[in-house]
Short mmCIF file of C-alpha atoms in Angstrom, two decimals:
data_model
loop_
_atom_site.label_atom_id
_atom_site.label_comp_id
_atom_site.label_asym_id
_atom_site.label_seq_id
_atom_site.Cartn_x
_atom_site.Cartn_y
_atom_site.Cartn_z
CA MET D 467 10.55 -22.11 -5.16
CA LYS D 468 8.04 -20.98 -7.71
CA PHE D 469 6.88 -17.02 -8.21
CA GLY D 470 4.05 -15.91 -9.59
CA VAL D 471 3.77 -12.04 -10.32
CA VAL D 472 0.64 -10.73 -10.44
CA VAL D 473 -0.15 -8.14 -13.54
CA PHE D 474 -2.62 -5.26 -13.22
CA PRO D 475 -3.44 -2.85 -15.99
CA GLY D 476 -0.99 -0.26 -15.01
CA SER D 477 1.51 -2.09 -13.46
CA ASN D 478 5.00 -1.81 -14.46
CA CYS D 479 7.66 -3.77 -11.89
CA ASP D 480 6.29 -7.02 -13.00
CA ALA D 481 8.85 -7.13 -15.53
CA ASP D 482 11.48 -5.99 -13.30
CA THR D 483 10.26 -8.55 -11.20
CA LEU D 484 10.11 -11.65 -13.01
CA TYR D 485 13.70 -10.84 -13.97
CA ALA D 486 15.09 -10.77 -10.68
CA PHE D 487 13.20 -13.87 -9.74
CA ARG D 488 14.29 -15.75 -12.86
CA GLU D 489 18.15 -14.21 -13.46
CA VAL D 490 18.85 -12.79 -10.43
CA MET D 491 17.93 -14.95 -7.87
CA GLY D 492 17.78 -18.28 -10.46
CA GLN D 493 14.05 -19.61 -9.51
CA PRO D 494 11.19 -20.37 -11.75
CA ALA D 495 8.51 -17.51 -12.08
CA VAL D 496 6.06 -16.97 -13.91
CA SER D 497 3.36 -14.16 -14.64
CA LEU D 498 0.11 -14.11 -13.31
CA TRP D 499 -3.30 -12.06 -15.13
CA HIS D 500 -4.87 -10.71 -13.01
CA LYS D 501 -8.31 -11.00 -14.30
CA ASP D 502 -7.91 -15.37 -14.28
CA HIS D 503 -8.51 -17.57 -11.56
CA ASP D 504 -5.56 -19.30 -11.63
CA LEU D 505 -2.52 -19.32 -9.27
CA ALA D 506 -0.70 -21.70 -11.51
CA GLY D 507 0.68 -23.69 -8.35
CA VAL D 508 3.20 -21.20 -7.26
CA ASP D 509 4.64 -21.14 -3.89
CA CYS D 510 4.61 -17.46 -3.64
CA VAL D 511 2.47 -14.66 -4.87
CA VAL D 512 3.91 -11.11 -6.03
CA LEU D 513 2.38 -8.07 -6.35
CA PRO D 514 4.38 -5.69 -8.04
CA GLY D 515 4.62 -2.27 -8.38
CA GLY D 516 3.07 0.37 -10.55
CA PHE D 517 0.11 2.26 -10.96
CA SER D 518 -2.92 -0.23 -11.37
CA TYR D 519 -5.75 1.77 -12.66
CA GLY D 520 -3.64 4.48 -12.88
CA ASP D 521 -4.15 4.98 -9.05
CA TYR D 522 -7.60 6.25 -9.88
CA LEU D 523 -9.80 6.41 -6.64
CA ARG D 524 -7.06 5.42 -4.27
CA SER D 525 -3.57 3.92 -4.62
CA GLY D 526 -4.92 -0.14 -4.90
CA ALA D 527 -8.37 0.78 -4.80
CA ILE D 528 -9.72 -0.85 -7.88
CA ALA D 529 -6.76 -3.60 -8.35
CA ARG D 530 -8.33 -5.35 -4.78
CA PHE D 531 -11.36 -6.23 -6.89
CA SER D 532 -9.94 -7.93 -9.73
CA PRO D 533 -11.00 -11.86 -9.67
CA LEU D 534 -7.52 -13.55 -8.74
CA MET D 535 -7.51 -11.03 -5.46
CA ARG D 536 -9.68 -13.63 -4.49
CA ASP D 537 -7.36 -16.21 -5.15
CA VAL D 538 -4.48 -14.78 -3.50
CA ARG D 539 -6.47 -14.33 -0.46
CA GLU D 540 -7.19 -17.84 0.02
CA PHE D 541 -4.02 -18.23 -1.05
CA ALA D 542 -2.83 -15.94 2.16
CA ASP D 543 -5.26 -17.24 4.11
CA LYS D 544 -4.37 -20.89 3.72
CA GLY D 545 -0.76 -19.60 4.68
CA GLY D 546 0.82 -19.00 1.05
CA LEU D 547 3.67 -16.23 1.02
CA VAL D 548 2.61 -13.44 -0.71
CA LEU D 549 5.24 -10.24 -0.84
CA GLY D 550 3.55 -6.42 -1.93
CA ILE D 551 6.18 -4.04 -3.69
CA CYS D 552 4.94 -0.33 -3.55
CA ASN D 553 1.86 -0.58 -5.47
CA GLY D 554 1.20 -4.28 -4.19
CA PHE D 555 1.59 -3.28 -1.19
CA GLN D 556 -1.02 -0.80 -1.36
CA VAL D 557 -3.15 -3.48 -2.72
CA LEU D 558 -2.49 -5.24 0.10
CA LEU D 559 -3.71 -2.87 2.58
CA GLU D 560 -6.60 -1.83 0.40
CA LEU D 561 -7.65 -5.75 0.50
CA GLY D 562 -7.25 -5.92 4.29
CA LEU D 563 -4.24 -8.74 4.04
CA LEU D 564 -2.51 -6.26 5.84
CA PRO D 565 -3.34 -3.60 8.31
CA GLY D 566 -3.27 0.48 7.93
CA ALA D 567 -3.74 2.66 4.82
CA MET D 568 -1.63 5.27 2.88
CA LEU D 569 -1.88 8.73 2.76
CA ARG D 570 -0.20 10.96 0.27
CA ASN D 571 3.82 11.47 1.13
CA LYS D 572 4.34 14.56 4.00
CA HIS D 573 5.39 16.54 1.58
CA LEU D 574 3.08 16.13 -1.23
CA LYS D 575 6.25 14.96 -3.85
CA PHE D 576 6.89 11.75 -5.96
CA LEU D 577 9.77 10.15 -4.28
CA CYS D 578 12.23 8.31 -6.25
CA ARG D 579 15.62 7.58 -4.58
CA PRO D 580 17.62 5.17 -2.29
CA VAL D 581 16.82 5.23 1.12
CA THR D 582 18.46 3.50 3.82
CA LEU D 583 16.15 0.60 5.84
CA ARG D 584 16.80 -0.74 8.93
CA VAL D 585 15.56 -4.48 9.43
CA GLU D 586 13.12 -4.51 13.18
CA ASN D 587 12.57 -7.77 12.93
CA ASP D 588 14.57 -10.87 11.39
CA ARG D 589 12.38 -13.84 12.48
CA THR D 590 10.06 -13.29 9.40
CA ARG D 591 9.81 -15.14 6.29
CA PHE D 592 10.81 -12.17 4.61
CA THR D 593 13.84 -11.06 6.65
CA ARG D 594 15.18 -14.42 8.37
CA ARG D 595 18.53 -14.03 6.54
CA ALA D 596 18.94 -10.65 7.69
CA ARG D 597 20.34 -9.73 10.98
CA LYS D 598 17.91 -7.78 13.19
CA GLU D 599 19.21 -4.07 12.65
CA ARG D 600 20.90 -4.58 9.89
CA LEU D 601 21.00 -1.32 7.14
CA LEU D 602 19.65 -2.33 3.65
CA SER D 603 20.03 0.57 0.66
CA ILE D 604 16.73 -0.05 -1.42
CA PRO D 605 15.11 2.58 -3.40
CA ILE D 606 11.58 4.04 -3.30
CA ALA D 607 9.73 5.32 -6.08
CA HIS D 608 6.08 6.31 -4.90
CA PHE D 609 3.68 9.85 -4.21
CA ASP D 610 1.50 7.33 -1.41
CA GLY D 611 3.87 6.09 1.12
CA ASN D 612 2.47 7.78 3.95
CA TYR D 613 1.51 4.81 6.28
CA TYR D 614 -1.12 5.04 8.69
CA ALA D 615 -2.78 3.03 10.99
CA PRO D 616 -5.30 4.10 14.08
CA PRO D 617 -3.26 4.37 17.39
CA GLU D 618 -4.94 1.09 18.70
CA THR D 619 -3.94 -0.93 15.52
CA LEU D 620 -0.69 1.02 15.31
CA ARG D 621 0.32 -0.44 18.82
CA GLU D 622 -0.87 -3.86 18.03
CA ILE D 623 1.57 -3.65 14.90
CA GLU D 624 4.30 -2.73 17.27
CA ASP D 625 3.83 -5.29 19.83
CA ARG D 626 3.66 -7.88 17.76
CA GLY D 627 7.00 -7.23 15.81
CA GLN D 628 4.96 -6.63 12.72
CA VAL D 629 6.89 -4.29 11.61
CA ALA D 630 9.72 -5.67 9.05
CA PHE D 631 11.52 -2.29 8.14
CA ARG D 632 11.64 1.29 9.35
CA TYR D 633 13.05 4.22 7.18
CA VAL D 634 16.55 5.36 8.97
CA ASP D 635 19.41 7.71 8.46
CA ALA D 636 22.87 6.45 7.32
CA ASP D 637 23.53 5.58 11.26
CA GLY D 638 20.34 3.64 11.60
CA ARG D 639 18.62 6.18 13.67
CA ALA D 640 14.42 6.34 12.81
CA THR D 641 14.90 10.47 12.84
CA PRO D 642 11.75 12.34 11.80
CA GLU D 643 14.24 13.71 8.98
CA ALA D 644 15.12 10.21 7.46
CA ASN D 645 11.29 9.60 7.51
CA VAL D 646 11.22 10.64 3.46
CA ASN D 647 6.99 10.16 3.38
CA GLY D 648 5.88 10.89 7.24
CA SER D 649 4.90 7.04 7.58
CA LEU D 650 3.72 6.27 11.05
CA ASN D 651 6.91 5.46 13.23
CA ASN D 652 9.25 5.41 10.10
CA ILE D 653 7.26 1.98 8.89
CA ALA D 654 8.41 0.95 5.22
CA GLY D 655 7.42 -2.30 5.37
CA LEU D 656 5.12 -4.78 7.84
CA VAL D 657 4.12 -8.36 7.48
CA ASN D 658 0.60 -9.62 9.03
CA ALA D 659 0.30 -11.04 12.15
CA ARG D 660 0.58 -14.62 10.90
CA GLY D 661 3.79 -13.64 9.25
CA ASN D 662 3.16 -14.94 5.90
CA VAL D 663 2.19 -11.13 4.24
CA LEU D 664 4.64 -8.77 3.89
CA GLY D 665 4.21 -5.55 2.31
CA MET D 666 7.00 -2.81 1.36
CA MET D 667 7.13 0.66 -0.14
CA PRO D 668 10.82 0.20 -1.40
CA HIS D 669 11.60 -1.96 -4.13
CA PRO D 670 14.06 -4.73 -3.45
CA GLU D 671 13.99 -6.16 -7.41
CA ARG D 672 15.58 -2.81 -8.09
CA ALA D 673 18.73 -3.21 -5.66
CA ALA D 674 19.15 -6.79 -6.60
CA GLU D 675 22.22 -6.63 -8.93
CA ARG D 676 25.44 -4.67 -7.85
CA LEU D 677 25.03 -3.25 -11.42
CA LEU D 678 21.94 -1.66 -10.10
CA GLY D 679 24.53 0.22 -7.23
CA SER D 680 22.69 -2.05 -4.32
CA GLU D 681 22.39 -5.91 -4.01
CA ASP D 682 20.55 -5.49 -0.48
CA GLY D 683 17.16 -6.43 -1.83
CA ARG D 684 18.48 -9.93 -2.64
CA VAL D 685 18.47 -10.56 1.45
CA ILE D 686 14.42 -10.49 1.25
CA PHE D 687 14.30 -13.01 -1.93
CA GLU D 688 16.72 -15.32 -0.48
CA SER D 689 15.11 -15.14 2.93
CA MET D 690 11.48 -16.18 0.84
CA ILE D 691 13.31 -18.94 -1.19
CA SER D 692 15.19 -20.35 2.13
CA THR D 693 11.83 -20.91 3.94
CA LEU D 694 10.44 -23.35 1.48
CA MET X 580 -32.46 9.24 -9.44
CA LYS X 581 -29.05 11.24 -8.78
CA VAL X 582 -26.77 10.94 -5.48
CA ARG X 583 -24.05 13.05 -4.09
CA ILE X 584 -21.17 11.70 -2.16
CA LEU X 585 -18.62 13.47 -0.67
CA VAL X 586 -15.84 11.52 0.92
CA SER X 587 -13.29 13.27 3.31
CA PHE X 588 -10.61 12.54 5.93
CA LYS X 589 -11.48 11.51 8.92
CA ASP X 590 -10.93 14.40 11.47
CA SER X 591 -8.22 12.39 13.25
CA VAL X 592 -6.18 11.72 10.30
CA LEU X 593 -3.56 14.47 9.22
CA ASP X 594 -4.64 15.89 5.48
CA PRO X 595 -1.62 17.10 3.73
CA GLN X 596 -3.16 18.31 0.66
CA GLY X 597 -5.90 20.27 2.79
CA GLN X 598 -2.58 21.75 4.81
CA THR X 599 -0.84 23.08 1.76
CA VAL X 600 -3.93 24.49 0.27
CA LYS X 601 -4.64 26.52 3.54
CA ASN X 602 -1.45 27.31 3.03
CA ALA X 603 -1.98 29.12 -0.18
CA LEU X 604 -4.78 30.99 1.10
CA HIS X 605 -2.90 32.39 3.86
CA THR X 606 -0.17 33.54 1.71
CA LEU X 607 -2.51 35.09 -0.35
CA GLY X 608 -3.63 37.07 2.50
CA TYR X 609 -7.38 35.10 3.45
CA ALA X 610 -6.10 34.98 7.02
CA ALA X 611 -9.26 33.91 8.66
CA VAL X 612 -9.22 30.61 7.02
CA LYS X 613 -8.59 28.35 10.34
CA ASP X 614 -8.54 25.31 8.52
CA VAL X 615 -8.68 23.18 5.09
CA ARG X 616 -10.06 19.60 4.78
CA GLN X 617 -9.85 18.22 0.92
CA GLY X 618 -12.12 15.71 -0.29
CA LYS X 619 -13.81 13.87 -3.29
CA VAL X 620 -17.02 14.44 -4.78
CA PHE X 621 -18.78 11.38 -6.37
CA GLU X 622 -22.51 11.91 -8.63
CA LEU X 623 -24.32 8.60 -9.13
CA ASP X 624 -27.09 8.27 -11.72
CA LEU X 625 -29.04 5.56 -10.01
CA ALA X 626 -31.59 3.87 -12.74
CA GLY X 627 -34.33 1.95 -11.46
CA ILE X 628 -34.44 1.49 -8.00
CA SER X 629 -36.40 2.95 -4.95
CA ARG X 630 -35.54 5.41 -2.50
CA ALA X 631 -35.61 2.27 0.45
CA GLU X 632 -32.72 1.01 -1.99
CA ALA X 633 -30.92 3.57 -2.94
CA ASP X 634 -30.69 4.18 1.29
CA ARG X 635 -29.54 1.01 1.48
CA LEU X 636 -26.96 0.51 -1.60
CA VAL X 637 -25.33 4.07 -1.39
CA PRO X 638 -23.90 3.74 1.92
CA GLU X 639 -22.97 0.45 1.14
CA MET X 640 -20.95 1.42 -2.44
CA ALA X 641 -19.59 4.26 -0.74
CA GLY X 642 -18.45 2.25 2.59
CA LYS X 643 -16.60 -0.43 0.21
CA VAL X 644 -15.42 1.36 -2.61
CA LEU X 645 -15.85 4.98 -2.73
CA ALA X 646 -14.16 5.57 0.81
CA ASN X 647 -11.46 3.86 2.63
CA PRO X 648 -13.10 3.94 6.42
CA ILE X 649 -9.83 3.45 8.02
CA ILE X 650 -8.57 7.02 6.49
CA GLU X 651 -11.89 8.29 5.22
CA LYS X 652 -15.79 8.95 5.98
CA PHE X 653 -18.69 10.07 3.93
CA THR X 654 -22.03 11.73 3.71
CA TRP X 655 -24.40 11.48 0.83
CA GLN X 656 -27.82 13.22 -0.22
CA ILE X 657 -30.28 12.77 -3.35
CA VAL X 658 -29.70 15.47 -5.75
CA GLU X 659 -32.18 14.74 -7.94
CA GLU X 660 -35.10 12.74 -7.20
#
């Protein structure tokens, strides 16, 4: 599976993400410049973490108007696989490829630490290699990860099983304490209704090798690769 | 023509920064403060357009870029003709 990692001014996880796909997963991966109109024939587009455009205005608000985002939208509309990690998730929300928006973390702190996630839906193209309710240890690093959606949207997301991951405690319970950033329903990651776009705040590329303290992020990449 | 656009969170959206400012004001003894909502102000200097065009363009720009309509609302006014 050929991966394309989009680079915006201010992206800072693009190199790590390329490394994870190339070196850890052994897949071809290229970087895609946000100003181009060329997806280079990739099978999956990845919007990496970072601070595109310095997070000015709102996280992801400027990046969504980058020329390449029009191609990414068309790619997604045709059923192409799109993964947004952290700032990439925020861009997908601003772009409207995923429902909802991000608010500042509940305690107004930048949070950088491992969290425990529970797999909520194991039938998505991003989670099919993980058993439902499996716990994953993957780090977060963000200021604006407090997921919000209006009540009727939230109901639809839940009813359709679009929640991919929730923040939970070590026992797998979605408690208020485990909800590090204050997200509605402890939502850490969600897919679109069609299931070909995933946004998640935690960084699977930072949990892809034993040396990094966790390999739990690999199951997401393995799931994606297995769908081709 | 100069216009000022005020973007703030919708009433239904929790504003953690406003809450923190409120708590700080309470700590300083300003007990009269019932609530604080924090927002953003944009001043746009517009050239070569009529009042009618501004009426159309300003809400369009505010709704598309300056505010995220899922969580935010905006008001605007002309501050200099």
